[in-house]
Each structure stands twice: as C-alpha cells, then as structure tokens.
Amino acid sequence: MFMSRLRQIPTHHLQSTINRSNCGRRYHFAGFATVAVGKRALNIPVVDFSGYRHSGSTSEKRQIADQIVSAFKDSGFLYLAGHGIPTYTVQNVFQKSADFFKLPMAKKAQLAWEDPRSNRGYVQVGRERVTQSADADEIAALRASAPDFKESMEIGRDWDKTWRNMWPLEADVPGFKQTMLQFFQTCHELHTYIMRAIAVGLDMEEMYFEDRINEQYHNLRLLSYPPIKTSLLTKDGQARAGAHSDYGTLTLLFQDNVGGLQVRNPHTGEYQAATPIPDTIVINCGDLLSRWSNDVLRSTLHRVVAPSIQPISGTEGVTPQRQSIAFFCNPNAGAEISCLPTCYSPSREKKYQPVTTEEYIVGRLKATYM
C-alpha cells in the first residue's frame, strides 16, 4: 500500500475490533498495525485463522491463505488471531519459564548449551550475539563489544536419540518439563496448519509440506530479558537482541505486554515497533521458507530494543523485565530446500542452490554462539 503519510493506529484501537465469543474464541478484525515511514508504510496485518482451522469451505480457506501469503510477500510478518491456543495455556508457559529463570545461576549453568547440532540447554546473558554477519571474527567482536542482553532456554523434540533435552529437576521447577513438552506439540500442530495455508496461497496442493515438516525438528526458546541500566545500552550496535532474521520456516512469537520487538521495513530500511496485541501470536517468515519460495516470501530483519525507560536518577534509568516465548519451526533435518514448483518461471530464475535444513541451521548456529 503506497501512501505519502499514514497515521499510526494505536494498539487499543486494534483491540477494540476484537469480538470474542464464549464458545470457540472467534476473532474479527477491521484493520492492521501500521506506522508512517515516508512513502511506503509497513503493514503488519492481523489475520483471523479460526476459519481455516474449522471451515470446510475451500473458498474461505483460500481467502485466509491469500492473506497470510500476502503478508509474507509484503512485510514477512503478521499477527495471528483465532489460532486455537487458549490464553491460560500461554500464561502457564510464561509462568513456568519465569520460574526457571529465577533459579540460581549454579543450577542453570548445569544445563548449559553445548553443541549447535543439539541446540538445547541454557544460554546465559552475553553468550549469544544474533547478527546477519557470517564472519566468525566479526561476530566475536560484536559479542565482546555489544552482547545481547538476554538469557534463554532451548528445548527440542524430546524423543531424539542423539540429542537430549536438558531439564531442570522436577523439585526445582515443578511441572516445567510436562508443560513445555505439551506446548511444543501444540505449536508444532499450529505450524502444520499454517504451512498448509501457505501451500494453498502459493497455488500448491494443501499437503505439499506435510512429509517435509513432520519430524518436528523445531526449537522452543524461552527468553528472559533482565532489567538493564540505560548506560549499558548506549554502546554502538547494542540491543537486547541485535538485528537478525530467523533461520527456519516460521517463528511463532508469544510476547508479554512490555514490548521492544521492532521489524525492519524492507521498503525503507526503517524499524517499526511490533506492538503486542493480546491473544495474538506474531508470526514471521524465516530464511529457509524464503529460500524455498525463491524470495517470493520475505525473511525480514527484526530486533529487540529497550522499551520505555524507568528513571532511577537524573542521569540513569532502567528497562523493565521482559519475557517472550519463541517457537522456531523448521523443515525436517534432511529435507532438501530447493525452489518450490510455483515460485520460478522463465522470467523468474531460481536464486539459490539446494541446501538441507540441517546444513543451513547448524551453520548459522555455529557462527552465532561462542
């Protein structure tokens, strides 16, 4: 949508368009989040997915599929409503995540992340430095000068015979393992539905991706952004999480109400806040889905910056605690990511050589962590 000037729509105006019923939690939206960024505004639409999950109507499914694909073509991001995950389920995951991060460092350190092929375990503040750079020396320098101020807990499929999840003791965080395993499965099932919609929106058979994503080669990441003083965020390139794209097919992001996520407008290079909207999930397209689609769908840069500062003196302030839950959806480890049949033509050549999921993701992880 081209506009010379566009007024920002406050979050509460978007929320006022939500119509909830007691049965089925259906949503109806009359707009999208947008902000003035010069000649072209970045639109992050709110898509009601309930019709795709429940409707037997081919036309309604196609309409919703087209909305999702259109969003990924334009900005690479959308808010998903009507996704079917109850609010209390998400709240419980956030609570268990908070309980884990409250553990003493000595207990968390026993579960330390060890290997990019596993991508499981606890990552302490400063160990990861997300970036688009592929240069190991450059990433090391960034990590030393401006590390990401966040800690995380990485969880994969629990039945993997080669790589095991690293769980806290049940006595330390009661119900943690069971909660996370159930949520992992719930997110995988939602991801499968969204990939079906993407297939439809790209004019392919609905089940095209089914046997390419069924091994659950995903990553559930619990994220904690501790409070941090303003003075520590003034270094060049510093952020709570640096600008980056995600590696896989989709990311399902569950935010708290603190905020801080920003999306880079691919048309102008400016960043827009992806303001939390209750009962929605922020969904973005990852690198492998973008490669699969020959860049028809966008994998867009995003970052996490400091939200509103709370002053603690005349010259110093502190950011509030922030939590988020990210579910990184990936194709099967051995799946070959080569151009989809509807995404190239004589006028649109294939841009990438085939690569397997494992080759791509492990390569990115090796460069990201120390």
Coordinates of C-alpha atoms in Angstrom, one line a residue:
M1 CA 0.0 0.0 0.0
F2 CA 1.6 3.3 -1.1
M3 CA 0.8 6.4 1.0
S4 CA 2.5 9.7 1.4
R5 CA 1.5 9.9 5.0
L6 CA -0.2 7.4 7.3
R7 CA -1.3 7.8 10.9
Q8 CA -0.2 5.2 13.4
I9 CA -3.1 3.1 14.6
P10 CA -2.8 2.8 18.5
T11 CA -3.0 -0.8 19.8
H12 CA -6.1 -0.2 21.7
H13 CA -7.9 0.7 18.5
L14 CA -7.0 -2.6 17.1
Q15 CA -8.1 -4.3 20.3
S16 CA -11.5 -2.7 20.1
T17 CA -12.1 -4.5 16.8
I18 CA -11.8 -7.9 18.5
N19 CA -15.1 -9.7 19.0
R20 CA -14.8 -12.7 21.3
S21 CA -17.5 -15.3 21.9
N22 CA -17.6 -17.6 24.9
C23 CA -17.5 -20.6 22.5
G24 CA -14.7 -21.2 20.1
R25 CA -13.0 -17.8 20.7
R26 CA -13.5 -16.4 17.2
Y27 CA -12.0 -13.1 16.3
H28 CA -13.0 -10.4 13.8
F29 CA -10.6 -7.6 12.9
A30 CA -11.1 -4.4 11.0
G31 CA -7.5 -3.2 10.4
F32 CA -3.8 -3.8 10.7
A33 CA -0.9 -2.3 12.6
T34 CA 0.9 0.3 10.6
V35 CA 3.1 3.3 11.0
A36 CA 4.2 6.3 8.9
V37 CA 7.6 5.6 7.4
G38 CA 7.7 8.0 4.4
K39 CA 6.4 7.0 1.1
R40 CA 5.6 3.4 1.9
A41 CA 4.2 2.2 5.2
L42 CA 4.9 -1.2 6.7
N43 CA 1.7 -3.2 7.3
I44 CA 1.6 -6.0 9.8
P45 CA -1.9 -7.4 9.3
V46 CA -4.0 -9.2 11.8
V47 CA -5.2 -12.5 10.3
D48 CA -8.1 -14.4 11.8
F49 CA -7.1 -18.1 11.4
S50 CA -10.1 -19.7 13.0
G51 CA -11.9 -20.1 9.7
Y52 CA -9.0 -22.0 8.2
R53 CA -8.9 -24.4 11.1
H54 CA -12.6 -25.0 11.3
S55 CA -14.1 -24.3 7.9
G56 CA -14.9 -26.9 5.3
S57 CA -15.2 -24.2 2.8
T58 CA -12.5 -24.2 0.1
S59 CA -13.2 -20.5 -0.7
E60 CA -12.8 -19.4 2.9
K61 CA -9.6 -21.3 3.3
R62 CA -8.3 -19.8 0.2
Q63 CA -9.1 -16.3 1.4
I64 CA -7.3 -16.8 4.6
A65 CA -4.3 -18.4 2.8
D66 CA -4.1 -15.5 0.5
Q67 CA -4.0 -13.1 3.5
I68 CA -1.1 -15.0 5.0
V69 CA 0.9 -15.2 1.8
S70 CA 0.3 -11.6 1.0
A71 CA 1.6 -10.6 4.4
F72 CA 4.7 -12.7 4.0
K73 CA 5.3 -11.2 0.5
D74 CA 5.0 -7.6 1.8
S75 CA 6.5 -7.4 5.3
G76 CA 7.3 -11.0 6.3
F77 CA 5.2 -10.6 9.5
L78 CA 1.6 -10.9 10.7
Y79 CA -0.4 -11.2 13.9
L80 CA -2.3 -14.4 14.0
A81 CA -5.7 -14.4 15.9
G82 CA -8.1 -17.3 16.2
H83 CA -5.1 -19.7 16.4
G84 CA -6.8 -22.0 18.9
I85 CA -4.2 -21.9 21.7
P86 CA -6.1 -21.0 24.9
T87 CA -4.9 -17.9 26.8
Y88 CA -4.4 -19.9 30.0
T89 CA -2.1 -22.3 28.2
V90 CA 0.2 -19.5 27.1
Q91 CA 0.1 -17.9 30.6
N92 CA 1.1 -21.2 32.2
V93 CA 4.1 -21.5 29.8
F94 CA 5.2 -17.9 30.7
Q95 CA 4.9 -18.7 34.4
K96 CA 7.0 -21.9 34.2
S97 CA 9.5 -20.0 32.1
A98 CA 9.8 -17.3 34.8
D99 CA 10.1 -20.0 37.5
F100 CA 13.1 -21.5 35.6
F101 CA 14.9 -18.2 35.1
K102 CA 14.6 -17.5 38.8
L103 CA 16.8 -20.5 39.6
P104 CA 20.3 -19.8 41.0
M105 CA 22.9 -19.4 38.2
A106 CA 24.7 -22.5 39.5
K107 CA 21.6 -24.7 38.7
K108 CA 21.0 -23.1 35.3
A109 CA 24.7 -23.4 34.4
Q110 CA 24.5 -27.2 34.9
L111 CA 22.2 -27.2 31.9
A112 CA 24.4 -25.1 29.7
W113 CA 24.0 -25.1 25.9
E114 CA 26.9 -27.2 24.4
D115 CA 26.5 -28.0 20.7
P116 CA 24.9 -26.3 17.7
R117 CA 23.8 -29.7 16.3
S118 CA 21.8 -30.2 19.5
N119 CA 20.8 -26.6 20.1
R120 CA 19.5 -27.5 23.6
G121 CA 20.0 -26.1 27.1
Y122 CA 20.6 -22.9 28.9
V123 CA 22.3 -19.8 27.3
Q124 CA 23.5 -17.2 29.8
V125 CA 23.5 -13.4 29.2
G126 CA 26.1 -12.4 26.6
R127 CA 26.8 -15.8 25.1
E128 CA 24.7 -15.3 22.0
R129 CA 25.1 -12.5 19.6
V130 CA 22.5 -12.6 16.8
T131 CA 23.5 -10.9 13.6
Q132 CA 23.3 -11.2 9.9
S133 CA 27.1 -11.5 9.6
A134 CA 28.6 -14.8 8.6
D135 CA 32.1 -13.8 9.6
A136 CA 33.3 -15.5 12.8
D137 CA 35.8 -12.8 13.8
E138 CA 33.2 -10.0 13.2
I139 CA 30.6 -11.9 15.3
A140 CA 33.2 -12.4 18.1
A141 CA 34.0 -8.7 18.1
L142 CA 30.3 -7.8 18.2
R143 CA 29.8 -10.2 21.1
A144 CA 32.7 -8.7 23.0
S145 CA 31.6 -5.1 22.5
A146 CA 27.8 -5.3 22.4
P147 CA 26.5 -8.7 23.5
D148 CA 22.8 -9.5 23.5
F149 CA 21.3 -8.8 27.0
K150 CA 19.1 -11.8 27.3
E151 CA 19.2 -15.4 28.6
S152 CA 17.4 -18.3 27.1
M153 CA 16.5 -22.0 27.5
E154 CA 16.4 -24.1 24.3
I155 CA 14.2 -27.2 24.0
G156 CA 13.9 -29.6 21.1
R157 CA 12.0 -32.8 20.3
D158 CA 12.3 -35.0 23.4
W159 CA 12.5 -38.4 21.7
D160 CA 15.6 -37.6 19.8
K161 CA 18.1 -40.5 20.4
T162 CA 21.2 -38.4 19.5
W163 CA 20.5 -35.1 21.2
R164 CA 18.8 -35.0 24.6
N165 CA 16.9 -32.1 26.2
M166 CA 18.4 -30.7 29.4
W167 CA 15.7 -30.4 32.0
P168 CA 15.8 -28.9 35.5
L169 CA 15.0 -31.1 38.4
E170 CA 11.2 -31.6 38.9
A171 CA 11.7 -30.4 42.5
D172 CA 13.3 -27.1 41.3
V173 CA 10.6 -26.2 38.8
P174 CA 7.5 -28.4 39.3
G175 CA 5.6 -29.2 36.1
F176 CA 8.2 -27.5 33.8
K177 CA 9.0 -30.5 31.6
Q178 CA 5.4 -31.6 31.1
T179 CA 4.3 -28.0 30.4
M180 CA 7.0 -27.4 27.8
L181 CA 6.6 -30.8 26.0
Q182 CA 2.8 -30.2 25.7
F183 CA 3.4 -26.7 24.4
F184 CA 6.0 -27.9 21.9
Q185 CA 3.4 -30.3 20.4
T186 CA 0.7 -27.7 20.4
C187 CA 3.0 -25.3 18.5
H188 CA 4.0 -28.0 16.0
E189 CA 0.4 -28.7 15.2
L190 CA -0.4 -25.0 14.6
H191 CA 2.7 -24.7 12.5
T192 CA 1.5 -27.6 10.3
Y193 CA -1.8 -25.8 9.7
I194 CA -0.1 -22.6 8.8
M195 CA 2.2 -24.4 6.3
R196 CA -0.9 -25.9 4.7
A197 CA -2.3 -22.4 4.3
I198 CA 1.0 -21.2 2.8
A199 CA 0.9 -24.1 0.3
V200 CA -2.6 -23.1 -0.8
G201 CA -1.6 -19.5 -1.0
L202 CA 1.3 -20.4 -3.3
D203 CA -1.1 -22.4 -5.6
M204 CA 0.2 -25.8 -4.5
E205 CA -1.5 -28.9 -3.1
E206 CA -2.5 -28.2 0.5
M207 CA -0.5 -31.1 2.0
Y208 CA 2.7 -30.4 -0.1
F209 CA 4.8 -29.7 3.0
E210 CA 3.3 -32.4 5.2
D211 CA 6.1 -35.1 4.8
R212 CA 8.8 -32.4 4.8
I213 CA 7.9 -30.9 8.3
N214 CA 6.6 -33.9 10.2
E215 CA 9.8 -34.9 12.1
Q216 CA 9.3 -31.9 14.5
Y217 CA 12.9 -30.7 14.0
H218 CA 11.9 -27.5 15.9
N219 CA 13.3 -25.3 18.7
L220 CA 11.2 -24.0 21.6
R221 CA 13.1 -21.0 23.1
L222 CA 12.2 -19.5 26.4
L223 CA 13.6 -15.9 26.6
S224 CA 14.2 -13.7 29.6
Y225 CA 15.5 -10.1 29.2
P226 CA 16.6 -8.9 32.6
P227 CA 16.3 -5.3 33.7
I228 CA 19.3 -3.3 32.4
K229 CA 20.6 0.2 33.1
T230 CA 20.4 2.7 30.4
S231 CA 24.2 3.3 30.4
L232 CA 24.8 -0.3 29.3
L233 CA 22.6 0.2 26.2
T234 CA 24.4 3.2 24.8
K235 CA 27.2 1.3 23.1
D236 CA 27.3 1.3 19.3
G237 CA 25.3 -1.7 18.0
Q238 CA 23.9 -2.5 21.4
A239 CA 20.4 -4.0 21.7
R240 CA 18.7 -6.6 23.8
A241 CA 18.8 -8.8 20.7
G242 CA 20.6 -7.5 17.6
A243 CA 19.1 -7.2 14.1
H244 CA 18.7 -10.6 12.5
S245 CA 16.5 -12.9 10.5
D246 CA 15.3 -16.3 11.7
Y247 CA 16.6 -19.5 10.3
G248 CA 13.7 -21.8 9.6
T249 CA 10.3 -21.8 8.0
L250 CA 8.2 -19.8 10.6
T251 CA 8.6 -18.3 14.0
L252 CA 5.7 -18.3 16.4
L253 CA 6.4 -15.5 18.9
F254 CA 4.4 -15.1 22.1
Q255 CA 5.1 -11.7 23.7
D256 CA 4.4 -10.2 27.1
N257 CA 3.0 -6.6 27.3
V258 CA 6.4 -4.9 27.8
G259 CA 7.2 -4.6 24.1
G260 CA 10.6 -4.0 22.4
L261 CA 10.2 -6.1 19.2
Q262 CA 10.9 -4.0 16.1
V263 CA 10.5 -5.0 12.5
R264 CA 12.6 -3.5 9.7
N265 CA 10.6 -2.1 6.8
P266 CA 12.0 -3.9 3.8
H267 CA 11.0 -1.0 1.6
T268 CA 12.5 1.9 3.6
G269 CA 15.0 0.3 6.0
E270 CA 13.3 1.9 9.0
Y271 CA 12.2 0.0 12.1
Q272 CA 8.6 -0.3 13.3
A273 CA 7.5 -1.5 16.7
A274 CA 5.5 -4.7 16.6
T275 CA 3.3 -3.7 19.5
P276 CA 1.9 -6.7 21.5
I277 CA -1.8 -7.4 20.7
P278 CA -3.5 -9.6 23.3
D279 CA -4.5 -13.1 22.2
T280 CA -2.5 -13.0 19.0
I281 CA 0.8 -14.6 18.0
V282 CA 3.4 -12.7 16.0
I283 CA 4.3 -15.0 13.0
N284 CA 7.3 -14.3 10.7
C285 CA 8.8 -16.0 7.7
G286 CA 12.2 -17.5 8.2
D287 CA 15.2 -17.9 5.9
L288 CA 14.5 -21.4 4.8
L289 CA 10.9 -20.6 3.8
S290 CA 12.2 -17.6 1.9
R291 CA 14.8 -19.7 0.1
W292 CA 12.1 -22.4 -0.6
S293 CA 9.9 -19.7 -2.2
N294 CA 12.7 -18.1 -4.2
D295 CA 12.3 -15.0 -2.1
V296 CA 8.7 -14.7 -3.1
L297 CA 8.1 -14.7 0.7
R298 CA 10.3 -12.4 2.8
S299 CA 12.5 -13.3 5.7
T300 CA 12.6 -9.8 7.4
L301 CA 15.2 -8.4 9.8
H302 CA 14.0 -7.7 13.3
R303 CA 15.5 -6.8 16.6
V304 CA 14.6 -6.3 20.3
V305 CA 15.4 -2.9 21.7
A306 CA 14.9 -1.3 25.1
P307 CA 11.2 -0.5 25.9
S308 CA 10.3 2.6 27.9
I309 CA 13.0 3.5 30.4
Q310 CA 12.1 3.9 34.1
P311 CA 14.3 6.7 35.6
I312 CA 16.3 5.8 38.7
S313 CA 18.3 9.1 38.9
G314 CA 18.8 12.3 37.0
T315 CA 21.3 10.6 34.6
E316 CA 20.3 6.9 34.8
G317 CA 17.4 4.7 34.0
V318 CA 16.5 1.0 33.9
T319 CA 14.5 -1.1 31.5
P320 CA 11.8 -3.4 32.8
Q321 CA 12.0 -7.2 32.8
R322 CA 10.7 -8.7 29.5
Q323 CA 9.7 -12.3 28.7
S324 CA 8.9 -13.9 25.4
I325 CA 8.4 -17.4 24.1
A326 CA 9.6 -18.2 20.5
F327 CA 8.8 -21.5 18.7
F328 CA 11.2 -21.8 15.7
C329 CA 9.6 -24.0 13.1
N330 CA 11.9 -26.0 10.8
P331 CA 11.6 -28.5 8.0
N332 CA 12.9 -32.0 8.6
A333 CA 16.7 -32.1 9.2
G334 CA 17.3 -33.9 5.9
A335 CA 14.7 -32.0 3.8
E336 CA 16.2 -30.5 0.7
I337 CA 15.3 -26.9 0.4
S338 CA 15.1 -26.2 -3.3
C339 CA 12.9 -23.8 -5.2
L340 CA 9.1 -24.6 -5.0
P341 CA 7.5 -25.5 -8.3
T342 CA 5.2 -22.4 -8.4
C343 CA 8.0 -19.9 -7.4
Y344 CA 10.1 -19.9 -10.6
S345 CA 9.4 -19.3 -14.3
P346 CA 11.3 -18.3 -17.4
S347 CA 11.0 -14.7 -16.1
R348 CA 12.0 -15.6 -12.5
E349 CA 15.1 -17.7 -12.3
K350 CA 16.0 -19.9 -9.3
K351 CA 18.2 -17.8 -7.0
Y352 CA 19.6 -20.5 -4.6
Q353 CA 21.4 -23.8 -4.8
P354 CA 19.6 -26.6 -2.8
V355 CA 20.6 -26.9 0.8
T356 CA 19.4 -29.3 3.6
T357 CA 17.8 -27.9 6.7
E358 CA 20.5 -29.2 9.0
E359 CA 23.3 -27.8 6.9
Y360 CA 21.8 -24.3 6.9
I361 CA 20.7 -24.1 10.5
V362 CA 23.8 -25.7 12.1
G363 CA 26.0 -23.4 10.0
R364 CA 24.1 -20.3 11.3
L365 CA 24.2 -21.6 14.9
K366 CA 28.0 -22.3 14.8
A367 CA 28.6 -18.6 13.9
T368 CA 26.1 -17.2 16.4
Y369 CA 27.3 -18.8 19.7
M370 CA 30.7 -18.9 21.4

